[in-house]
Amino acid sequence: MANIIQSLQHFTKFESFDLGNQLIEQALIYKENPTLDNTKGVGKRIGCIFLNPSLRTRVSTQLAALNLGMEPIVLNMDKEGWALEMHAGVVMNRGTVEHIKDAAAVLGSYFDILAIRAFPSLTNKEEDTSDFVFSQFVKYSGIPVISLESAIRHPLQSLADQITIRENWSGKKKPKVVLTWGPHIKAIPHAVANSFAEWTLGMNHELTITHPTGYELDEEFTKGATIEYNQNKALEGADFVYVKNWSSFNDYGKIISTDPSWMLTENHFAQAQDAKVMHCLPVRRNLELSDEILDGRRSLVQQQAKNRIFAAQSVISHLLGQ
Ligand code: CP
Protein backbone atom coordinates (compact mmCIF):
# COMPACT_ATOMS: atom_id res chain seq x y z
CA MET A 1 0.00 0.00 0.00
CA ALA A 2 1.40 3.42 -0.97
CA ASN A 3 1.80 5.84 1.97
CA ILE A 4 -1.48 7.66 2.68
CA ILE A 5 -0.94 11.43 2.34
CA GLN A 6 -4.54 12.62 2.22
CA SER A 7 -7.82 11.00 3.19
CA LEU A 8 -10.82 11.47 0.92
CA GLN A 9 -14.47 11.40 1.93
CA HIS A 10 -15.73 11.25 -1.67
CA PHE A 11 -14.02 10.80 -5.04
CA THR A 12 -15.51 13.37 -7.38
CA LYS A 13 -12.60 15.44 -8.79
CA PHE A 14 -8.87 16.13 -8.85
CA GLU A 15 -7.77 17.06 -5.33
CA SER A 16 -3.98 17.51 -5.29
CA PHE A 17 -0.77 16.48 -7.02
CA ASP A 18 0.21 14.35 -4.02
CA LEU A 19 -3.09 12.48 -3.87
CA GLY A 20 -3.10 12.03 -7.65
CA ASN A 21 0.40 10.62 -7.47
CA GLN A 22 -0.54 8.32 -4.60
CA LEU A 23 -3.59 6.98 -6.48
CA ILE A 24 -1.48 6.39 -9.62
CA GLU A 25 1.22 4.54 -7.67
CA GLN A 26 -1.35 2.38 -5.87
CA ALA A 27 -3.09 1.60 -9.17
CA LEU A 28 0.23 0.45 -10.68
CA ILE A 29 0.80 -1.80 -7.64
CA TYR A 30 -2.66 -3.33 -8.17
CA LYS A 31 -1.98 -3.76 -11.88
CA GLU A 32 1.05 -5.91 -11.00
CA ASN A 33 -0.92 -7.86 -8.39
CA PRO A 34 -4.71 -7.36 -8.70
CA THR A 35 -5.57 -9.58 -5.71
CA LEU A 36 -3.00 -8.06 -3.33
CA ASP A 37 -5.74 -6.65 -1.05
CA ASN A 38 -8.44 -9.22 -1.77
CA THR A 39 -9.78 -9.28 1.79
CA LYS A 40 -9.88 -5.51 2.32
CA GLY A 41 -13.51 -5.17 1.21
CA VAL A 42 -14.90 -8.45 2.53
CA GLY A 43 -18.35 -7.95 4.07
CA LYS A 44 -18.77 -4.57 2.33
CA ARG A 45 -20.88 -3.58 -0.68
CA ILE A 46 -20.62 -0.90 -3.33
CA GLY A 47 -23.76 0.23 -5.15
CA CYS A 48 -23.12 1.30 -8.74
CA ILE A 49 -26.05 3.44 -9.85
CA PHE A 50 -26.33 4.29 -13.55
CA LEU A 51 -28.66 6.99 -14.80
CA ASN A 52 -27.00 6.61 -18.24
CA PRO A 53 -25.42 3.85 -20.38
CA SER A 54 -21.90 2.48 -19.80
CA LEU A 55 -19.60 -0.36 -20.78
CA ARG A 56 -16.15 0.37 -19.31
CA THR A 57 -17.15 2.22 -16.16
CA ARG A 58 -19.78 -0.37 -15.27
CA VAL A 59 -17.57 -3.45 -15.72
CA SER A 60 -14.24 -2.02 -14.53
CA THR A 61 -15.78 -0.73 -11.29
CA GLN A 62 -17.30 -4.13 -10.57
CA LEU A 63 -14.00 -5.88 -11.31
CA ALA A 64 -12.16 -3.43 -9.06
CA ALA A 65 -14.53 -4.10 -6.17
CA LEU A 66 -14.28 -7.88 -6.68
CA ASN A 67 -10.47 -7.66 -6.65
CA LEU A 68 -10.78 -6.12 -3.16
CA GLY A 69 -13.21 -8.80 -1.96
CA MET A 70 -16.09 -6.30 -2.03
CA GLU A 71 -19.51 -7.09 -3.47
CA PRO A 72 -20.71 -4.77 -6.25
CA ILE A 73 -24.42 -4.37 -6.99
CA VAL A 74 -25.46 -2.53 -10.16
CA LEU A 75 -28.75 -0.67 -10.58
CA ASN A 76 -29.60 0.77 -13.98
CA MET A 77 -31.73 3.48 -12.47
CA ASP A 78 -32.73 4.89 -15.86
CA LYS A 79 -34.34 1.58 -16.91
CA GLU A 80 -35.03 -0.35 -13.70
CA GLY A 81 -35.50 2.28 -10.98
CA TRP A 82 -38.37 4.68 -10.32
CA ALA A 83 -38.32 8.01 -12.13
CA LEU A 84 -36.60 10.35 -9.66
CA GLU A 85 -37.70 13.84 -8.65
CA MET A 86 -34.63 15.99 -8.06
CA HIS A 87 -36.18 19.31 -6.96
CA ALA A 88 -37.18 20.15 -3.41
CA GLY A 89 -40.70 21.10 -2.44
CA VAL A 90 -42.48 20.15 -5.66
CA VAL A 91 -45.93 18.57 -5.77
CA MET A 92 -45.12 15.24 -7.39
CA ASN A 93 -48.26 15.01 -9.51
CA ARG A 94 -46.47 14.56 -12.84
CA GLY A 95 -44.02 11.92 -14.18
CA THR A 96 -41.63 11.45 -11.26
CA VAL A 97 -42.39 8.68 -8.75
CA GLU A 98 -39.74 8.89 -6.01
CA HIS A 99 -37.83 11.83 -4.55
CA ILE A 100 -34.02 11.74 -4.59
CA LYS A 101 -34.11 12.52 -0.83
CA ASP A 102 -35.79 9.19 -0.16
CA ALA A 103 -34.04 7.10 -2.81
CA ALA A 104 -30.50 8.28 -1.95
CA ALA A 105 -31.09 7.79 1.78
CA VAL A 106 -32.29 4.22 1.14
CA LEU A 107 -29.24 3.48 -1.02
CA GLY A 108 -27.02 4.99 1.68
CA SER A 109 -28.45 2.52 4.18
CA TYR A 110 -27.84 -0.46 1.86
CA PHE A 111 -24.22 0.21 0.87
CA ASP A 112 -20.81 1.16 2.26
CA ILE A 113 -19.88 3.15 -0.88
CA LEU A 114 -22.15 4.56 -3.56
CA ALA A 115 -20.96 5.16 -7.14
CA ILE A 116 -23.09 7.31 -9.44
CA ARG A 117 -23.22 8.07 -13.16
CA ALA A 118 -25.35 11.13 -13.94
CA PHE A 119 -24.83 12.87 -17.30
CA PRO A 120 -25.76 16.51 -17.96
CA SER A 121 -29.01 17.56 -19.62
CA LEU A 122 -27.03 19.83 -22.01
CA THR A 123 -30.12 22.07 -21.95
CA ASN A 124 -29.95 23.56 -18.43
CA LYS A 125 -26.46 25.09 -18.13
CA GLU A 126 -26.94 26.37 -14.59
CA GLU A 127 -28.03 23.00 -13.20
CA ASP A 128 -25.40 21.10 -15.19
CA THR A 129 -22.48 23.32 -14.19
CA SER A 130 -23.46 23.05 -10.52
CA ASP A 131 -23.48 19.24 -10.95
CA PHE A 132 -27.00 19.37 -9.54
CA VAL A 133 -28.13 15.73 -10.00
CA PHE A 134 -24.87 14.15 -8.84
CA SER A 135 -24.75 16.49 -5.83
CA GLN A 136 -28.18 15.32 -4.68
CA PHE A 137 -26.82 11.78 -4.25
CA VAL A 138 -23.84 13.12 -2.28
CA LYS A 139 -26.14 15.29 -0.15
CA TYR A 140 -28.73 12.67 0.75
CA SER A 141 -26.93 9.30 0.77
CA GLY A 142 -24.74 10.02 3.81
CA ILE A 143 -21.96 7.65 2.68
CA PRO A 144 -18.81 8.00 0.52
CA VAL A 145 -19.67 8.64 -3.13
CA ILE A 146 -17.57 7.95 -6.23
CA SER A 147 -18.27 9.75 -9.50
CA LEU A 148 -18.75 7.36 -12.40
CA GLU A 149 -19.07 10.50 -14.59
CA SER A 150 -21.13 13.47 -13.59
CA ALA A 151 -22.39 16.42 -15.62
CA ILE A 152 -18.98 18.11 -15.50
CA ARG A 153 -16.31 15.55 -14.54
CA HIS A 154 -15.19 11.95 -15.18
CA PRO A 155 -12.42 11.51 -12.58
CA LEU A 156 -12.02 7.72 -12.80
CA GLN A 157 -11.41 8.07 -16.54
CA SER A 158 -8.91 10.86 -15.89
CA LEU A 159 -7.07 8.82 -13.27
CA ALA A 160 -6.82 5.92 -15.75
CA ASP A 161 -5.54 8.40 -18.36
CA GLN A 162 -2.84 9.69 -16.00
CA ILE A 163 -1.81 6.12 -15.16
CA THR A 164 -1.49 5.48 -18.91
CA ILE A 165 0.63 8.60 -19.43
CA ARG A 166 2.87 7.55 -16.51
CA GLU A 167 3.35 4.10 -18.06
CA ASN A 168 4.29 5.55 -21.45
CA TRP A 169 6.56 8.41 -20.45
CA SER A 170 10.19 7.97 -19.46
CA GLY A 171 11.44 11.32 -20.73
CA LYS A 172 13.18 13.77 -18.38
CA LYS A 173 11.20 16.83 -19.51
CA LYS A 174 7.49 17.23 -18.93
CA PRO A 175 5.54 15.57 -21.75
CA LYS A 176 3.66 17.86 -24.13
CA VAL A 177 0.03 16.79 -23.89
CA VAL A 178 -2.53 17.98 -26.46
CA LEU A 179 -6.28 17.73 -26.02
CA THR A 180 -7.91 17.97 -29.44
CA TRP A 181 -11.58 18.26 -30.30
CA GLY A 182 -12.76 15.66 -32.84
CA PRO A 183 -15.94 15.83 -34.95
CA HIS A 184 -19.18 14.12 -33.89
CA ILE A 185 -22.82 14.11 -35.00
CA LYS A 186 -24.32 14.24 -31.50
CA ALA A 187 -24.12 16.80 -28.71
CA ILE A 188 -21.57 15.32 -26.31
CA PRO A 189 -20.97 16.34 -22.67
CA HIS A 190 -17.87 18.24 -21.51
CA ALA A 191 -17.06 15.95 -18.57
CA VAL A 192 -14.20 13.91 -20.09
CA ALA A 193 -12.50 16.97 -21.61
CA ASN A 194 -12.95 19.04 -18.43
CA SER A 195 -11.58 16.30 -16.21
CA PHE A 196 -8.70 15.44 -18.53
CA ALA A 197 -7.64 19.11 -18.49
CA GLU A 198 -8.06 19.34 -14.72
CA TRP A 199 -5.97 16.22 -14.03
CA THR A 200 -3.32 16.89 -16.67
CA LEU A 201 -2.69 20.41 -15.37
CA GLY A 202 -2.92 19.18 -11.78
CA MET A 203 -0.26 16.55 -12.45
CA ASN A 204 1.96 19.37 -13.75
CA HIS A 205 2.05 18.38 -17.41
CA GLU A 206 2.19 20.92 -20.22
CA LEU A 207 -1.27 21.05 -21.83
CA THR A 208 -2.36 22.55 -25.14
CA ILE A 209 -6.07 22.46 -26.04
CA THR A 210 -7.13 22.78 -29.67
CA HIS A 211 -10.63 23.09 -31.10
CA PRO A 212 -12.61 25.12 -33.65
CA THR A 213 -13.75 28.59 -32.58
CA GLY A 214 -16.81 28.38 -30.36
CA TYR A 215 -15.77 25.17 -28.59
CA GLU A 216 -13.98 26.88 -25.68
CA LEU A 217 -14.35 24.79 -22.51
CA ASP A 218 -15.25 26.19 -19.08
CA GLU A 219 -12.19 28.15 -17.89
CA GLU A 220 -12.61 26.60 -14.46
CA PHE A 221 -11.00 23.50 -15.96
CA THR A 222 -8.62 24.94 -18.56
CA LYS A 223 -6.88 27.75 -16.63
CA GLY A 224 -3.14 27.24 -17.17
CA ALA A 225 -3.51 25.46 -20.54
CA THR A 226 -2.48 26.94 -23.90
CA ILE A 227 -5.47 27.36 -26.23
CA GLU A 228 -4.45 27.00 -29.91
CA TYR A 229 -7.11 27.17 -32.64
CA ASN A 230 -4.76 25.82 -35.34
CA GLN A 231 -4.78 22.04 -34.84
CA ASN A 232 -1.60 21.41 -36.86
CA LYS A 233 0.30 23.99 -34.83
CA ALA A 234 -1.03 22.53 -31.58
CA LEU A 235 0.16 19.05 -32.57
CA GLU A 236 3.77 20.14 -33.25
CA GLY A 237 6.07 18.25 -30.84
CA ALA A 238 3.21 16.52 -29.05
CA ASP A 239 4.02 13.48 -26.90
CA PHE A 240 0.40 12.55 -26.08
CA VAL A 241 -2.68 13.54 -28.08
CA TYR A 242 -6.04 13.05 -26.38
CA VAL A 243 -8.98 13.06 -28.80
CA LYS A 244 -12.47 13.91 -27.62
CA ASN A 245 -15.59 15.56 -28.94
CA TRP A 246 -17.58 17.98 -26.85
CA SER A 247 -20.49 20.28 -27.62
CA SER A 248 -20.26 24.05 -27.27
CA PHE A 249 -20.08 25.33 -23.70
CA ASN A 250 -20.77 28.99 -24.51
CA ASP A 251 -23.65 28.20 -26.90
CA TYR A 252 -24.60 25.56 -24.41
CA GLY A 253 -25.03 22.00 -25.72
CA LYS A 254 -25.04 23.04 -29.39
CA ILE A 255 -23.13 21.46 -32.30
CA ILE A 256 -21.53 24.34 -34.21
CA SER A 257 -19.06 22.37 -36.36
CA THR A 258 -18.66 18.86 -37.72
CA ASP A 259 -15.60 19.79 -39.83
CA PRO A 260 -14.09 16.41 -40.88
CA SER A 261 -10.59 17.90 -41.25
CA TRP A 262 -10.35 17.80 -37.43
CA MET A 263 -10.42 13.96 -37.45
CA LEU A 264 -6.85 12.77 -36.87
CA THR A 265 -5.13 10.65 -39.54
CA GLU A 266 -1.42 9.84 -39.97
CA ASN A 267 -1.11 13.06 -42.05
CA HIS A 268 -1.60 15.09 -38.89
CA PHE A 269 1.55 13.70 -37.24
CA ALA A 270 4.28 15.07 -39.56
CA GLN A 271 5.57 17.25 -36.68
CA ALA A 272 4.89 14.70 -33.93
CA GLN A 273 6.37 11.45 -35.18
CA ASP A 274 6.36 9.65 -31.82
CA ALA A 275 3.12 11.00 -30.43
CA LYS A 276 0.78 8.53 -28.73
CA VAL A 277 -2.98 8.88 -29.19
CA MET A 278 -5.54 8.49 -26.43
CA HIS A 279 -9.34 8.30 -26.34
CA CYS A 280 -11.64 7.30 -23.49
CA LEU A 281 -13.94 5.17 -25.70
CA PRO A 282 -16.59 4.63 -26.94
CA VAL A 283 -15.36 6.18 -30.19
CA ARG A 284 -17.19 6.63 -33.48
CA ARG A 285 -14.61 5.28 -35.93
CA ASN A 286 -13.80 7.36 -39.00
CA LEU A 287 -15.92 10.20 -37.67
CA GLU A 288 -14.19 11.15 -34.42
CA LEU A 289 -10.94 9.23 -35.00
CA SER A 290 -9.66 7.25 -38.00
CA ASP A 291 -9.18 3.48 -38.18
CA GLU A 292 -5.52 3.97 -39.08
CA ILE A 293 -4.85 5.80 -35.82
CA LEU A 294 -7.03 3.59 -33.62
CA ASP A 295 -5.49 0.39 -34.99
CA GLY A 296 -1.97 1.74 -35.42
CA ARG A 297 1.22 1.98 -33.35
CA ARG A 298 0.24 5.23 -31.67
CA SER A 299 -2.96 4.04 -30.06
CA LEU A 300 -3.17 3.68 -26.26
CA VAL A 301 -6.94 3.26 -26.14
CA GLN A 302 -6.98 -0.38 -25.00
CA GLN A 303 -4.36 0.31 -22.34
CA GLN A 304 -6.46 3.22 -21.06
CA ALA A 305 -9.55 1.00 -20.91
CA LYS A 306 -7.68 -1.72 -19.00
CA ASN A 307 -6.33 0.86 -16.56
CA ARG A 308 -9.91 1.77 -15.65
CA ILE A 309 -9.94 -1.36 -13.43
CA PHE A 310 -6.88 -0.31 -11.45
CA ALA A 311 -7.92 3.33 -11.24
CA ALA A 312 -11.21 2.24 -9.67
CA GLN A 313 -9.45 -0.30 -7.44
CA SER A 314 -7.05 2.34 -6.15
CA VAL A 315 -9.91 4.75 -5.39
CA ILE A 316 -12.18 2.16 -3.70
CA SER A 317 -9.21 0.92 -1.66
CA HIS A 318 -8.49 4.50 -0.58
CA LEU A 319 -12.11 5.06 0.50
CA LEU A 320 -12.12 1.75 2.40
CA GLY A 321 -9.12 3.06 4.37
CA GLN A 322 -6.21 1.19 5.90
N1 CP B 1 -14.95 5.76 -21.02
C1 CP B 1 -16.13 5.45 -20.43
O1 CP B 1 -16.53 6.02 -19.41
O2 CP B 1 -16.76 4.40 -21.04
P1 CP B 1 -18.26 3.96 -20.72
O3 CP B 1 -19.15 5.13 -21.03
O4 CP B 1 -18.51 2.77 -21.60
O5 CP B 1 -18.33 3.60 -19.27
Coordinates of C-alpha atoms and ligand atoms in Angstrom, one line a residue:
M1 CA 0.0 0.0 0.0
A2 CA 1.4 3.4 -1.0
N3 CA 1.8 5.8 2.0
I4 CA -1.5 7.7 2.7
I5 CA -0.9 11.4 2.3
Q6 CA -4.5 12.6 2.2
S7 CA -7.8 11.0 3.2
L8 CA -10.8 11.5 0.9
Q9 CA -14.5 11.4 1.9
H10 CA -15.7 11.2 -1.7
F11 CA -14.0 10.8 -5.0
T12 CA -15.5 13.4 -7.4
K13 CA -12.6 15.4 -8.8
F14 CA -8.9 16.1 -8.9
E15 CA -7.8 17.1 -5.3
S16 CA -4.0 17.5 -5.3
F17 CA -0.8 16.5 -7.0
D18 CA 0.2 14.3 -4.0
L19 CA -3.1 12.5 -3.9
G20 CA -3.1 12.0 -7.6
N21 CA 0.4 10.6 -7.5
Q22 CA -0.5 8.3 -4.6
L23 CA -3.6 7.0 -6.5
I24 CA -1.5 6.4 -9.6
E25 CA 1.2 4.5 -7.7
Q26 CA -1.4 2.4 -5.9
A27 CA -3.1 1.6 -9.2
L28 CA 0.2 0.4 -10.7
I29 CA 0.8 -1.8 -7.6
Y30 CA -2.7 -3.3 -8.2
K31 CA -2.0 -3.8 -11.9
E32 CA 1.1 -5.9 -11.0
N33 CA -0.9 -7.9 -8.4
P34 CA -4.7 -7.4 -8.7
T35 CA -5.6 -9.6 -5.7
L36 CA -3.0 -8.1 -3.3
D37 CA -5.7 -6.7 -1.0
N38 CA -8.4 -9.2 -1.8
T39 CA -9.8 -9.3 1.8
K40 CA -9.9 -5.5 2.3
G41 CA -13.5 -5.2 1.2
V42 CA -14.9 -8.5 2.5
G43 CA -18.4 -8.0 4.1
K44 CA -18.8 -4.6 2.3
R45 CA -20.9 -3.6 -0.7
I46 CA -20.6 -0.9 -3.3
G47 CA -23.8 0.2 -5.1
C48 CA -23.1 1.3 -8.7
I49 CA -26.0 3.4 -9.9
F50 CA -26.3 4.3 -13.6
L51 CA -28.7 7.0 -14.8
N52 CA -27.0 6.6 -18.2
P53 CA -25.4 3.8 -20.4
S54 CA -21.9 2.5 -19.8
L55 CA -19.6 -0.4 -20.8
R56 CA -16.1 0.4 -19.3
T57 CA -17.2 2.2 -16.2
R58 CA -19.8 -0.4 -15.3
V59 CA -17.6 -3.4 -15.7
S60 CA -14.2 -2.0 -14.5
T61 CA -15.8 -0.7 -11.3
Q62 CA -17.3 -4.1 -10.6
L63 CA -14.0 -5.9 -11.3
A64 CA -12.2 -3.4 -9.1
A65 CA -14.5 -4.1 -6.2
L66 CA -14.3 -7.9 -6.7
N67 CA -10.5 -7.7 -6.7
L68 CA -10.8 -6.1 -3.2
G69 CA -13.2 -8.8 -2.0
M70 CA -16.1 -6.3 -2.0
E71 CA -19.5 -7.1 -3.5
P72 CA -20.7 -4.8 -6.3
I73 CA -24.4 -4.4 -7.0
V74 CA -25.5 -2.5 -10.2
L75 CA -28.8 -0.7 -10.6
N76 CA -29.6 0.8 -14.0
M77 CA -31.7 3.5 -12.5
D78 CA -32.7 4.9 -15.9
K79 CA -34.3 1.6 -16.9
E80 CA -35.0 -0.3 -13.7
G81 CA -35.5 2.3 -11.0
W82 CA -38.4 4.7 -10.3
A83 CA -38.3 8.0 -12.1
L84 CA -36.6 10.4 -9.7
E85 CA -37.7 13.8 -8.7
M86 CA -34.6 16.0 -8.1
H87 CA -36.2 19.3 -7.0
A88 CA -37.2 20.2 -3.4
G89 CA -40.7 21.1 -2.4
V90 CA -42.5 20.1 -5.7
V91 CA -45.9 18.6 -5.8
M92 CA -45.1 15.2 -7.4
N93 CA -48.3 15.0 -9.5
R94 CA -46.5 14.6 -12.8
G95 CA -44.0 11.9 -14.2
T96 CA -41.6 11.5 -11.3
V97 CA -42.4 8.7 -8.7
E98 CA -39.7 8.9 -6.0
H99 CA -37.8 11.8 -4.6
I100 CA -34.0 11.7 -4.6
K101 CA -34.1 12.5 -0.8
D102 CA -35.8 9.2 -0.2
A103 CA -34.0 7.1 -2.8
A104 CA -30.5 8.3 -1.9
A105 CA -31.1 7.8 1.8
V106 CA -32.3 4.2 1.1
L107 CA -29.2 3.5 -1.0
G108 CA -27.0 5.0 1.7
S109 CA -28.4 2.5 4.2
Y110 CA -27.8 -0.5 1.9
F111 CA -24.2 0.2 0.9
D112 CA -20.8 1.2 2.3
I113 CA -19.9 3.1 -0.9
L114 CA -22.2 4.6 -3.6
A115 CA -21.0 5.2 -7.1
I116 CA -23.1 7.3 -9.4
R117 CA -23.2 8.1 -13.2
A118 CA -25.3 11.1 -13.9
F119 CA -24.8 12.9 -17.3
P120 CA -25.8 16.5 -18.0
S121 CA -29.0 17.6 -19.6
L122 CA -27.0 19.8 -22.0
T123 CA -30.1 22.1 -21.9
N124 CA -29.9 23.6 -18.4
K125 CA -26.5 25.1 -18.1
E126 CA -26.9 26.4 -14.6
E127 CA -28.0 23.0 -13.2
D128 CA -25.4 21.1 -15.2
T129 CA -22.5 23.3 -14.2
S130 CA -23.5 23.0 -10.5
D131 CA -23.5 19.2 -11.0
F132 CA -27.0 19.4 -9.5
V133 CA -28.1 15.7 -10.0
F134 CA -24.9 14.1 -8.8
S135 CA -24.7 16.5 -5.8
Q136 CA -28.2 15.3 -4.7
F137 CA -26.8 11.8 -4.3
V138 CA -23.8 13.1 -2.3
K139 CA -26.1 15.3 -0.2
Y140 CA -28.7 12.7 0.7
S141 CA -26.9 9.3 0.8
G142 CA -24.7 10.0 3.8
I143 CA -22.0 7.6 2.7
P144 CA -18.8 8.0 0.5
V145 CA -19.7 8.6 -3.1
I146 CA -17.6 7.9 -6.2
S147 CA -18.3 9.7 -9.5
L148 CA -18.8 7.4 -12.4
E149 CA -19.1 10.5 -14.6
S150 CA -21.1 13.5 -13.6
A151 CA -22.4 16.4 -15.6
I152 CA -19.0 18.1 -15.5
R153 CA -16.3 15.6 -14.5
H154 CA -15.2 12.0 -15.2
P155 CA -12.4 11.5 -12.6
L156 CA -12.0 7.7 -12.8
Q157 CA -11.4 8.1 -16.5
S158 CA -8.9 10.9 -15.9
L159 CA -7.1 8.8 -13.3
A160 CA -6.8 5.9 -15.7
D161 CA -5.5 8.4 -18.4
Q162 CA -2.8 9.7 -16.0
I163 CA -1.8 6.1 -15.2
T164 CA -1.5 5.5 -18.9
I165 CA 0.6 8.6 -19.4
R166 CA 2.9 7.6 -16.5
E167 CA 3.4 4.1 -18.1
N168 CA 4.3 5.6 -21.4
W169 CA 6.6 8.4 -20.4
S170 CA 10.2 8.0 -19.5
G171 CA 11.4 11.3 -20.7
K172 CA 13.2 13.8 -18.4
K173 CA 11.2 16.8 -19.5
K174 CA 7.5 17.2 -18.9
P175 CA 5.5 15.6 -21.7
K176 CA 3.7 17.9 -24.1
V177 CA 0.0 16.8 -23.9
V178 CA -2.5 18.0 -26.5
L179 CA -6.3 17.7 -26.0
T180 CA -7.9 18.0 -29.4
W181 CA -11.6 18.3 -30.3
G182 CA -12.8 15.7 -32.8
P183 CA -15.9 15.8 -35.0
H184 CA -19.2 14.1 -33.9
I185 CA -22.8 14.1 -35.0
K186 CA -24.3 14.2 -31.5
A187 CA -24.1 16.8 -28.7
I188 CA -21.6 15.3 -26.3
P189 CA -21.0 16.3 -22.7
H190 CA -17.9 18.2 -21.5
A191 CA -17.1 15.9 -18.6
V192 CA -14.2 13.9 -20.1
A193 CA -12.5 17.0 -21.6
N194 CA -12.9 19.0 -18.4
S195 CA -11.6 16.3 -16.2
F196 CA -8.7 15.4 -18.5
A197 CA -7.6 19.1 -18.5
E198 CA -8.1 19.3 -14.7
W199 CA -6.0 16.2 -14.0
T200 CA -3.3 16.9 -16.7
L201 CA -2.7 20.4 -15.4
G202 CA -2.9 19.2 -11.8
M203 CA -0.3 16.6 -12.4
N204 CA 2.0 19.4 -13.8
H205 CA 2.1 18.4 -17.4
E206 CA 2.2 20.9 -20.2
L207 CA -1.3 21.0 -21.8
T208 CA -2.4 22.6 -25.1
I209 CA -6.1 22.5 -26.0
T210 CA -7.1 22.8 -29.7
H211 CA -10.6 23.1 -31.1
P212 CA -12.6 25.1 -33.6
T213 CA -13.7 28.6 -32.6
G214 CA -16.8 28.4 -30.4
Y215 CA -15.8 25.2 -28.6
E216 CA -14.0 26.9 -25.7
L217 CA -14.4 24.8 -22.5
D218 CA -15.3 26.2 -19.1
E219 CA -12.2 28.1 -17.9
E220 CA -12.6 26.6 -14.5
F221 CA -11.0 23.5 -16.0
T222 CA -8.6 24.9 -18.6
K223 CA -6.9 27.8 -16.6
G224 CA -3.1 27.2 -17.2
A225 CA -3.5 25.5 -20.5
T226 CA -2.5 26.9 -23.9
I227 CA -5.5 27.4 -26.2
E228 CA -4.4 27.0 -29.9
Y229 CA -7.1 27.2 -32.6
N230 CA -4.8 25.8 -35.3
Q231 CA -4.8 22.0 -34.8
N232 CA -1.6 21.4 -36.9
K233 CA 0.3 24.0 -34.8
A234 CA -1.0 22.5 -31.6
L235 CA 0.2 19.1 -32.6
E236 CA 3.8 20.1 -33.2
G237 CA 6.1 18.3 -30.8
A238 CA 3.2 16.5 -29.1
D239 CA 4.0 13.5 -26.9
F240 CA 0.4 12.6 -26.1
V241 CA -2.7 13.5 -28.1
Y242 CA -6.0 13.1 -26.4
V243 CA -9.0 13.1 -28.8
K244 CA -12.5 13.9 -27.6
N245 CA -15.6 15.6 -28.9
W246 CA -17.6 18.0 -26.9
S247 CA -20.5 20.3 -27.6
S248 CA -20.3 24.0 -27.3
F249 CA -20.1 25.3 -23.7
N250 CA -20.8 29.0 -24.5
D251 CA -23.7 28.2 -26.9
Y252 CA -24.6 25.6 -24.4
G253 CA -25.0 22.0 -25.7
K254 CA -25.0 23.0 -29.4
I255 CA -23.1 21.5 -32.3
I256 CA -21.5 24.3 -34.2
S257 CA -19.1 22.4 -36.4
T258 CA -18.7 18.9 -37.7
D259 CA -15.6 19.8 -39.8
P260 CA -14.1 16.4 -40.9
S261 CA -10.6 17.9 -41.2
W262 CA -10.4 17.8 -37.4
M263 CA -10.4 14.0 -37.4
L264 CA -6.8 12.8 -36.9
T265 CA -5.1 10.7 -39.5
E266 CA -1.4 9.8 -40.0
N267 CA -1.1 13.1 -42.1
H268 CA -1.6 15.1 -38.9
F269 CA 1.5 13.7 -37.2
A270 CA 4.3 15.1 -39.6
Q271 CA 5.6 17.2 -36.7
A272 CA 4.9 14.7 -33.9
Q273 CA 6.4 11.5 -35.2
D274 CA 6.4 9.7 -31.8
A275 CA 3.1 11.0 -30.4
K276 CA 0.8 8.5 -28.7
V277 CA -3.0 8.9 -29.2
M278 CA -5.5 8.5 -26.4
H279 CA -9.3 8.3 -26.3
C280 CA -11.6 7.3 -23.5
L281 CA -13.9 5.2 -25.7
P282 CA -16.6 4.6 -26.9
V283 CA -15.4 6.2 -30.2
R284 CA -17.2 6.6 -33.5
R285 CA -14.6 5.3 -35.9
N286 CA -13.8 7.4 -39.0
L287 CA -15.9 10.2 -37.7
E288 CA -14.2 11.2 -34.4
L289 CA -10.9 9.2 -35.0
S290 CA -9.7 7.3 -38.0
D291 CA -9.2 3.5 -38.2
E292 CA -5.5 4.0 -39.1
I293 CA -4.9 5.8 -35.8
L294 CA -7.0 3.6 -33.6
D295 CA -5.5 0.4 -35.0
G296 CA -2.0 1.7 -35.4
R297 CA 1.2 2.0 -33.4
R298 CA 0.2 5.2 -31.7
S299 CA -3.0 4.0 -30.1
L300 CA -3.2 3.7 -26.3
V301 CA -6.9 3.3 -26.1
Q302 CA -7.0 -0.4 -25.0
Q303 CA -4.4 0.3 -22.3
Q304 CA -6.5 3.2 -21.1
A305 CA -9.6 1.0 -20.9
K306 CA -7.7 -1.7 -19.0
N307 CA -6.3 0.9 -16.6
R308 CA -9.9 1.8 -15.7
I309 CA -9.9 -1.4 -13.4
F310 CA -6.9 -0.3 -11.4
A311 CA -7.9 3.3 -11.2
A312 CA -11.2 2.2 -9.7
Q313 CA -9.4 -0.3 -7.4
S314 CA -7.0 2.3 -6.2
V315 CA -9.9 4.7 -5.4
I316 CA -12.2 2.2 -3.7
S317 CA -9.2 0.9 -1.7
H318 CA -8.5 4.5 -0.6
L319 CA -12.1 5.1 0.5
L320 CA -12.1 1.8 2.4
G321 CA -9.1 3.1 4.4
Q322 CA -6.2 1.2 5.9
Ligands
CP1 N1 -14.9 5.8 -21.0 C1 -16.1 5.4 -20.4 O1 -16.5 6.0 -19.4 O2 -16.8 4.4 -21.0 P1 -18.3 4.0 -20.7 O3 -19.2 5.1 -21.0 O4 -18.5 2.8 -21.6 O5 -18.3 3.6 -19.3

